Amino acid sequence: MAMQRLATMRGQFRAKELLRRCRGFSQVVHRETIAHKIESPIPKMPPFDYSPPPYDGPSAAEILQKRKQFLSPSMFYFYNNTPLNVVDGKMQYLYDDTGRRYLDAFGGIATVCCGHCHPDVVKAIVNQTNRLQHCTILYLNPAITDFAEALASKLPGDLKVVFFTNSGTEANELAMMIARLYTGCHDIISLRNAYHGNAAGTMGATAQSNWKFNIVQSGVHHALNPDPYRGVFGSDGKMYAKDVEELITYGTSGHVAGFLSESIQGVGGIIELAPDYLPAVYSSIKKAGGLCIADEVQCGFARTGSHFWGFESQGVVPDIVTIAKGIGNGIPLGAVVTTPEIAEVLTRRSYFNTFGGNPVCTAAGHAVLKVIEKENLQENAHVVGSYLKERLNSLKDKHEIIGDVRGRGLMLGVELVTDRQLKTPAKVETLHVMDQMKEMGVLIGKGGFFGNVFRITPPLCFTKEDADFLVDVMDYTMSKM
């Protein structure tokens, strides 16, 4: 018995010693892990050969005070705790009032395509401004016709007639009116989660309560959103298309004015339409006598990389295309492009736009087209965008909070969720990551109905080094949560 007790005591001692050693090893590993996290290098922004001139204007606090006093209270801004005072820009970078550089991965809401203050675009604007800033389209001027010809050459089929506007909202308003005039019908079908503008008509076509006021909005039916991530039919585009057929059958007289959709929903959270959706829907709309309208305001002008226009990815040719944002690289400019036959409806009365076709704006637009071709920006959007999406997907494998990575070219979305199975929107976390990334020098957008999707729409001159920096900063920030 004594020998057994002694053996037992020895065994307990060995066990305690082993446990002590394991605990010691565990503590060392834990300390080393913490040290590794602490010593993990902060991502460095790629070098860039430009220094902005010194800024001697009002401070951010002074500007914010004037905004509150003189601007509409509806105008919100990012980074509420430390709003950004942007005073300078060059290509894919922005600078604040202290001269600090930021990587612009939002591009003024998918607007800056060539790069901030691209020298060719600036030169075209300055030259035209020095010669003639404005006249009226009631007189002849080469700027508007030269650009219209160049723009029409980029569109397929018989889309050859251009009407210039000042914005995407105006373009979509005009497109809806043209469809109603041409068909003699009032009903228009758009998609849930869509955003087409904030005027009376386009607000009706918009289908997010966040962007709709309680005003009269008639004649628009909202079909199921062909959302591969959250939609009821997943990636089955043809199943979603059946809902449009049913809307026509049960919600209209059987005849419609048209169908309006973004090729990739921008404000809605960078959502690509499910594959094979548009061909099936366009067929149904044609049978009902309607026109097909492609809203290319955000995804047009080479942004998707694989194609110049977003609708081309689904192999369709619309009857009307609406364009804005990237068309002017930041200059207020929009356009409606349609066929000669459809365009004739506007001759029934006088339809006029004072600034649509302004010589300075159209000179800028023409310069943008030339830069896209000269610098192969569509190819760059495809190559860099594909690389960036691949890196973001790798980040998704690492961080559970990333529920989905989507989009194409340099129009990408990253949706954050607190539960991947339930797809619970991570609203607070999205704001936190966004704020922290800004503190580290990266500016990204935010969208989606729940406000939990990062919108990555940088200038098309974005490089792989920029993409690495963006992803490394996002990774660094998420690792600290």
XYZ file of C-alpha atoms in Angstrom:
481
model
C 0.000 0.000 0.000
C 2.824 2.372 0.913
C 4.453 1.704 -2.448
C 1.189 2.361 -4.223
C 0.709 5.682 -2.380
C 4.265 6.670 -3.253
C 3.697 5.843 -6.930
C 0.453 7.812 -6.879
C 2.148 10.838 -5.285
C 4.939 10.654 -7.854
C 2.361 10.487 -10.663
C 0.459 13.490 -9.280
C 3.717 15.434 -8.986
C 4.647 14.627 -12.592
C 1.134 15.642 -13.740
C 1.320 18.935 -11.843
C 4.792 19.630 -13.243
C 3.605 18.844 -16.764
C 0.579 21.086 -16.287
C 2.799 23.861 -14.965
C 5.077 23.584 -17.965
C 2.134 23.541 -20.391
C 0.668 26.600 -18.737
C 4.020 28.317 -18.929
C 4.326 27.449 -22.614
C 0.762 28.598 -23.239
C 1.455 31.919 -21.537
C 4.613 32.387 -23.614
C 2.710 31.613 -26.813
C -0.081 33.979 -25.738
C 2.441 36.716 -24.986
C 4.161 36.101 -28.321
C 0.785 36.214 -30.120
C -0.070 39.518 -28.446
C 3.398 40.855 -29.218
C 2.988 39.769 -32.850
C -0.339 41.612 -33.056
C 1.147 44.712 -31.453
C 4.225 44.591 -33.663
C 2.238 43.826 -36.804
C 3.343 46.507 -39.250
C 0.876 49.202 -40.148
C 0.223 49.135 -43.915
C 2.055 51.842 -45.824
C 0.454 53.875 -48.576
C 2.125 53.549 -51.983
C 4.436 56.463 -52.857
C 3.071 59.188 -55.104
C 4.939 62.057 -56.689
C 2.747 65.022 -55.896
C 2.611 67.630 -53.145
C -0.434 69.892 -52.922
C 0.055 73.634 -52.530
C -0.296 74.991 -48.980
C -3.878 75.511 -47.847
C -4.791 78.805 -46.179
C -8.593 78.559 -46.213
C -11.088 78.077 -43.364
C -10.777 75.139 -40.994
C -13.027 72.098 -40.992
C -14.769 73.438 -37.887
C -15.508 76.783 -39.582
C -16.830 75.077 -42.719
C -19.001 72.763 -40.648
C -20.476 75.726 -38.804
C -21.348 77.446 -42.095
C -22.879 74.242 -43.426
C -25.140 74.070 -40.410
C -26.074 77.714 -40.771
C -26.528 78.092 -44.524
C -27.014 74.655 -46.113
C -30.000 72.351 -45.977
C -30.074 70.178 -42.829
C -30.740 67.203 -45.108
C -27.110 67.272 -46.257
C -25.275 64.629 -44.246
C -21.562 63.874 -44.275
C -19.247 60.971 -43.504
C -17.113 60.672 -40.384
C -19.328 62.575 -37.957
C -16.706 62.720 -35.204
C -13.927 64.046 -37.427
C -15.384 65.221 -40.752
C -12.903 65.389 -43.607
C -12.056 68.754 -45.173
C -10.976 67.806 -48.718
C -9.151 70.644 -50.483
C -6.997 68.994 -53.142
C -7.004 65.972 -55.439
C -4.687 64.248 -57.876
C -5.545 61.056 -59.768
C -6.585 58.389 -57.207
C -5.674 60.506 -54.178
C -7.320 63.246 -52.139
C -5.719 65.677 -49.676
C -7.140 67.340 -46.578
C -6.449 70.832 -45.261
C -3.267 69.663 -43.500
C -1.834 68.190 -46.701
C -2.433 64.606 -45.611
C -2.953 62.163 -48.487
C -5.855 59.702 -48.703
C -6.450 56.859 -51.131
C -9.838 57.590 -52.703
C -11.610 54.252 -53.122
C -15.034 55.879 -53.496
C -14.359 58.161 -56.481
C -16.971 60.763 -55.552
C -19.655 58.028 -55.658
C -18.377 56.261 -58.793
C -17.970 59.609 -60.550
C -14.246 60.213 -60.951
C -13.186 57.731 -63.615
C -10.031 59.230 -65.157
C -8.612 60.465 -61.866
C -8.908 63.676 -59.875
C -7.774 66.697 -61.876
C -6.572 64.580 -64.775
C -4.404 66.982 -66.828
C -6.100 66.176 -70.160
C -9.582 66.782 -68.747
C -8.480 69.943 -66.929
C -6.873 71.248 -70.108
C -10.057 70.663 -72.114
C -12.130 72.460 -69.480
C -9.757 75.429 -69.208
C -9.364 75.824 -72.967
C -13.112 75.767 -73.540
C -13.757 78.090 -70.577
C -11.237 80.602 -71.910
C -12.874 80.526 -75.325
C -16.587 80.221 -74.492
C -18.082 79.272 -71.140
C -21.736 79.188 -72.148
C -24.019 80.199 -74.960
C -27.139 78.146 -75.634
C -27.941 75.097 -77.737
C -30.149 77.462 -79.776
C -26.843 78.416 -81.451
C -24.396 76.078 -83.130
C -21.231 75.012 -81.322
C -18.837 72.163 -82.137
C -18.303 70.967 -78.542
C -21.756 69.416 -78.150
C -21.905 67.762 -81.585
C -18.355 66.384 -81.435
C -19.003 64.780 -78.077
C -22.428 63.446 -79.085
C -20.842 61.742 -82.097
C -18.041 60.239 -79.984
C -20.480 59.055 -77.302
C -22.865 57.470 -79.798
C -19.966 55.530 -81.313
C -19.489 53.734 -77.980
C -23.048 52.365 -77.917
C -24.385 49.282 -79.732
C -27.186 48.913 -82.250
C -29.190 51.958 -83.269
C -28.514 53.921 -80.069
C -27.348 57.030 -81.905
C -29.364 60.021 -80.653
C -28.101 61.901 -77.591
C -29.902 64.332 -75.314
C -27.670 65.970 -72.689
C -28.766 66.691 -69.119
C -27.072 67.889 -65.943
C -27.326 64.735 -63.837
C -28.384 61.108 -63.632
C -31.655 62.049 -61.977
C -32.549 64.303 -64.921
C -31.512 61.616 -67.384
C -33.746 59.009 -65.748
C -36.664 61.462 -65.513
C -36.384 62.151 -69.229
C -36.024 58.464 -70.122
C -39.199 57.580 -68.220
C -41.095 60.391 -69.921
C -39.873 59.302 -73.367
C -40.987 55.719 -72.705
C -44.443 56.878 -71.650
C -44.808 59.180 -74.646
C -43.600 56.599 -77.141
C -45.770 53.731 -75.903
C -48.836 55.688 -74.793
C -48.734 53.722 -71.523
C -48.020 54.959 -68.015
C -46.901 51.849 -66.124
C -43.177 51.379 -65.554
C -41.538 48.437 -63.846
C -38.385 48.844 -61.811
C -36.669 46.721 -59.170
C -36.880 46.626 -55.413
C -33.744 48.038 -53.811
C -33.157 50.233 -56.891
C -32.060 53.859 -56.813
C -32.713 56.087 -59.841
C -32.708 59.625 -58.419
C -34.526 61.942 -56.053
C -36.887 63.939 -58.284
C -40.609 63.174 -58.280
C -40.608 60.602 -61.087
C -37.314 58.914 -60.289
C -38.209 58.730 -56.621
C -41.186 56.672 -57.705
C -38.873 54.296 -59.562
C -36.520 54.157 -56.590
C -37.448 51.322 -54.260
C -35.777 51.978 -50.927
C -37.794 53.680 -48.217
C -34.624 55.467 -47.045
C -34.717 57.592 -50.188
C -38.462 58.130 -50.656
C -40.592 60.972 -49.330
C -44.327 60.669 -48.813
C -45.356 62.345 -52.066
C -47.487 61.176 -54.986
C -45.551 58.513 -56.902
C -47.747 56.784 -59.435
C -47.468 54.234 -62.185
C -44.404 52.298 -60.998
C -44.408 48.598 -60.050
C -41.417 47.141 -58.221
C -40.379 43.616 -59.134
C -38.445 41.163 -56.979
C -34.809 42.106 -56.826
C -32.640 39.501 -58.608
C -30.115 39.591 -55.759
C -27.860 36.499 -55.763
C -26.927 37.023 -52.073
C -30.196 37.891 -50.347
C -32.788 37.136 -53.025
C -35.359 34.353 -52.667
C -34.171 32.542 -55.812
C -30.428 32.926 -55.279
C -28.656 33.226 -58.632
C -31.543 31.919 -60.767
C -32.186 34.942 -62.979
C -35.005 33.314 -64.929
C -37.037 32.681 -61.779
C -36.841 36.365 -60.834
C -37.823 37.278 -64.387
C -41.127 35.426 -63.954
C -42.114 37.990 -61.336
C -41.959 40.704 -64.016
C -44.298 38.635 -66.188
C -46.734 38.358 -63.293
C -46.560 42.090 -62.566
C -47.489 42.787 -66.172
C -50.331 40.250 -66.070
C -51.836 41.141 -62.703
C -50.707 44.714 -62.039
C -51.146 46.449 -65.393
C -53.463 46.494 -68.392
C -51.123 44.049 -70.046
C -49.252 46.862 -71.732
C -46.427 48.854 -70.126
C -44.332 51.907 -70.899
C -41.056 50.312 -69.937
C -38.652 48.567 -67.616
C -35.940 50.552 -65.808
C -32.997 48.931 -64.062
C -29.403 49.478 -63.074
C -27.044 46.863 -64.446
C -25.343 46.819 -61.039
C -27.242 48.439 -58.174
C -24.996 51.114 -56.702
C -26.754 52.793 -53.786
C -28.438 49.449 -53.113
C -25.104 47.881 -52.210
C -23.216 46.930 -55.418
C -25.600 44.142 -56.392
C -25.130 42.436 -59.753
C -28.329 41.196 -61.323
C -28.610 37.408 -61.310
C -27.279 35.746 -64.515
C -29.696 35.478 -67.453
C -32.106 37.931 -65.839
C -32.143 40.798 -68.327
C -32.648 38.728 -71.523
C -35.763 37.103 -70.045
C -37.146 40.379 -68.687
C -36.463 42.326 -71.877
C -38.383 39.680 -73.799
C -41.417 40.042 -71.500
C -41.310 43.848 -71.706
C -41.144 43.785 -75.499
C -44.182 41.495 -75.648
C -46.047 44.011 -73.482
C -45.131 46.842 -75.868
C -42.670 48.500 -73.501
C -39.187 49.958 -73.817
C -36.130 48.715 -71.942
C -34.140 51.397 -70.129
C -30.609 50.730 -68.830
C -29.485 52.993 -65.994
C -25.711 53.192 -66.516
C -25.193 56.199 -64.258
C -22.792 54.378 -61.920
C -21.662 51.271 -63.795
C -21.118 52.781 -67.236
C -18.012 54.269 -68.834
C -15.719 51.234 -68.487
C -16.114 50.878 -64.722
C -17.024 47.197 -64.840
C -13.865 46.421 -66.807
C -15.220 43.453 -68.719
C -17.426 45.778 -70.782
C -17.797 49.484 -71.451
C -21.450 49.357 -70.364
C -22.856 47.232 -67.558
C -25.814 45.898 -69.566
C -23.410 44.276 -72.035
C -22.479 41.657 -69.441
C -25.959 40.123 -69.894
C -25.915 40.262 -73.684
C -28.815 42.700 -74.153
C -29.290 45.945 -76.075
C -31.685 48.404 -74.413
C -33.913 50.936 -76.143
C -32.730 53.802 -73.952
C -29.509 54.278 -71.959
C -29.104 56.844 -69.199
C -25.634 58.089 -68.308
C -24.045 60.465 -65.789
C -21.273 60.531 -63.132
C -18.257 59.031 -64.955
C -19.279 60.743 -68.178
C -17.750 64.016 -66.936
C -15.177 62.868 -64.351
C -16.820 65.196 -61.831
C -18.279 67.824 -64.155
C -22.116 68.037 -63.850
C -23.145 66.125 -66.948
C -25.661 63.452 -67.891
C -27.178 62.049 -71.054
C -30.010 60.012 -72.510
C -29.150 57.974 -75.595
C -31.839 56.302 -77.687
C -32.789 55.437 -81.267
C -33.830 57.987 -83.921
C -37.346 56.561 -84.009
C -37.896 56.815 -80.257
C -36.251 60.250 -80.061
C -38.891 61.640 -82.419
C -41.477 61.746 -79.601
C -39.791 64.820 -78.116
C -40.627 66.807 -81.254
C -44.329 66.736 -80.375
C -43.718 69.675 -78.083
C -40.762 71.866 -77.138
C -38.386 70.172 -74.714
C -35.418 72.237 -73.628
C -32.597 72.097 -71.080
C -30.660 75.320 -70.545
C -27.413 73.735 -69.397
C -27.746 70.337 -71.071
C -24.959 70.371 -73.640
C -23.045 73.268 -72.093
C -19.797 73.618 -74.093
C -17.519 73.340 -71.059
C -19.272 70.188 -69.817
C -19.331 68.508 -73.209
C -15.676 69.395 -73.812
C -14.895 67.675 -70.523
C -16.960 64.636 -71.493
C -15.172 64.312 -74.809
C -11.809 64.522 -73.051
C -12.896 61.751 -70.668
C -13.662 59.407 -73.561
C -10.250 60.108 -75.088
C -8.444 59.451 -71.792
C -10.285 56.156 -71.224
C -9.097 54.966 -74.631
C -5.583 56.437 -74.515
C -4.772 55.062 -71.059
C -6.614 51.736 -71.480
C -8.652 52.408 -68.368
C -11.233 49.740 -69.182
C -8.496 47.094 -69.271
C -7.025 48.501 -66.060
C -10.426 48.344 -64.368
C -10.683 44.690 -65.386
C -7.165 43.665 -64.332
C -6.914 45.644 -61.106
C -10.570 45.059 -60.228
C -10.218 41.283 -60.638
C -7.078 41.335 -58.497
C -8.781 43.442 -55.831
C -11.831 41.184 -55.752
C -9.604 38.135 -55.356
C -7.830 39.741 -52.420
C -11.130 40.760 -50.829
C -12.378 37.186 -51.146
C -9.226 36.021 -49.348
C -10.093 38.501 -46.616
C -13.562 36.977 -46.443
C -11.986 33.589 -45.700
C -10.126 35.192 -42.803
C -12.826 37.380 -41.229
C -16.265 35.976 -40.372
C -17.758 39.461 -40.412
C -17.483 39.571 -44.220
C -20.637 37.942 -45.557
C -20.260 38.648 -49.260
C -17.848 40.093 -51.804
C -19.403 41.025 -55.149
C -19.361 43.232 -58.212
C -16.986 43.434 -61.138
C -14.174 45.640 -62.315
C -13.762 48.654 -60.074
C -17.338 48.547 -58.837
C -17.103 46.189 -55.861
C -19.088 45.645 -52.686
C -18.165 44.083 -49.345
C -21.151 43.258 -47.128
C -20.569 42.953 -43.378
C -22.763 40.687 -41.234
C -22.670 39.570 -37.613
C -24.026 36.124 -38.539
C -23.269 34.541 -41.906
C -26.176 32.126 -41.760
C -28.773 34.711 -40.774
C -27.012 37.456 -42.786
C -27.604 39.892 -39.932
C -26.413 43.357 -41.040
C -23.354 44.584 -39.130
C -24.309 48.261 -39.116
C -22.234 49.483 -36.152
C -19.206 47.464 -37.207
C -19.398 48.895 -40.733
C -19.190 52.438 -39.398
C -16.324 51.490 -37.096
C -14.250 49.889 -39.856
C -15.000 52.784 -42.183
C -13.850 55.328 -39.581
C -10.687 53.401 -38.761
C -9.780 52.980 -42.408
C -10.133 56.703 -42.901
C -7.763 57.281 -39.969
C -5.248 55.054 -41.770
C -5.661 56.914 -45.060
C -8.288 54.969 -47.031
C -11.652 56.425 -48.039
C -14.423 54.009 -49.007
C -18.151 54.427 -49.505
C -21.086 52.904 -47.675
C -24.436 51.726 -49.025
C -26.989 48.962 -49.091
C -30.470 49.205 -47.612
C -29.101 48.386 -44.148
C -26.010 50.565 -44.478
C -23.673 47.591 -44.075
C -21.997 47.386 -47.497
C -18.690 48.978 -48.389
C -18.883 50.519 -51.858
C -15.505 50.414 -53.573
C -15.646 52.547 -56.725
C -12.264 54.250 -57.123
C -10.928 56.163 -60.128
C -10.095 53.756 -62.943
C -6.398 54.636 -62.676
C -6.288 52.577 -59.447
C -3.211 50.312 -59.266
C -2.525 46.882 -57.776
C -0.410 48.614 -55.128
C -3.428 50.741 -54.225
C -5.558 47.582 -54.073
C -3.039 45.918 -51.737
C -2.997 48.949 -49.467
C -6.800 49.076 -49.312
C -7.103 45.375 -48.432
C -4.225 45.468 -45.953
C -5.810 48.415 -44.142
C -9.192 46.676 -44.045
C -7.529 43.503 -42.769
C -5.549 45.426 -40.127
C -8.681 47.207 -38.938
C -10.803 44.055 -38.759
C -8.013 42.192 -36.910
C -8.152 44.835 -34.183
C -11.902 44.493 -33.597
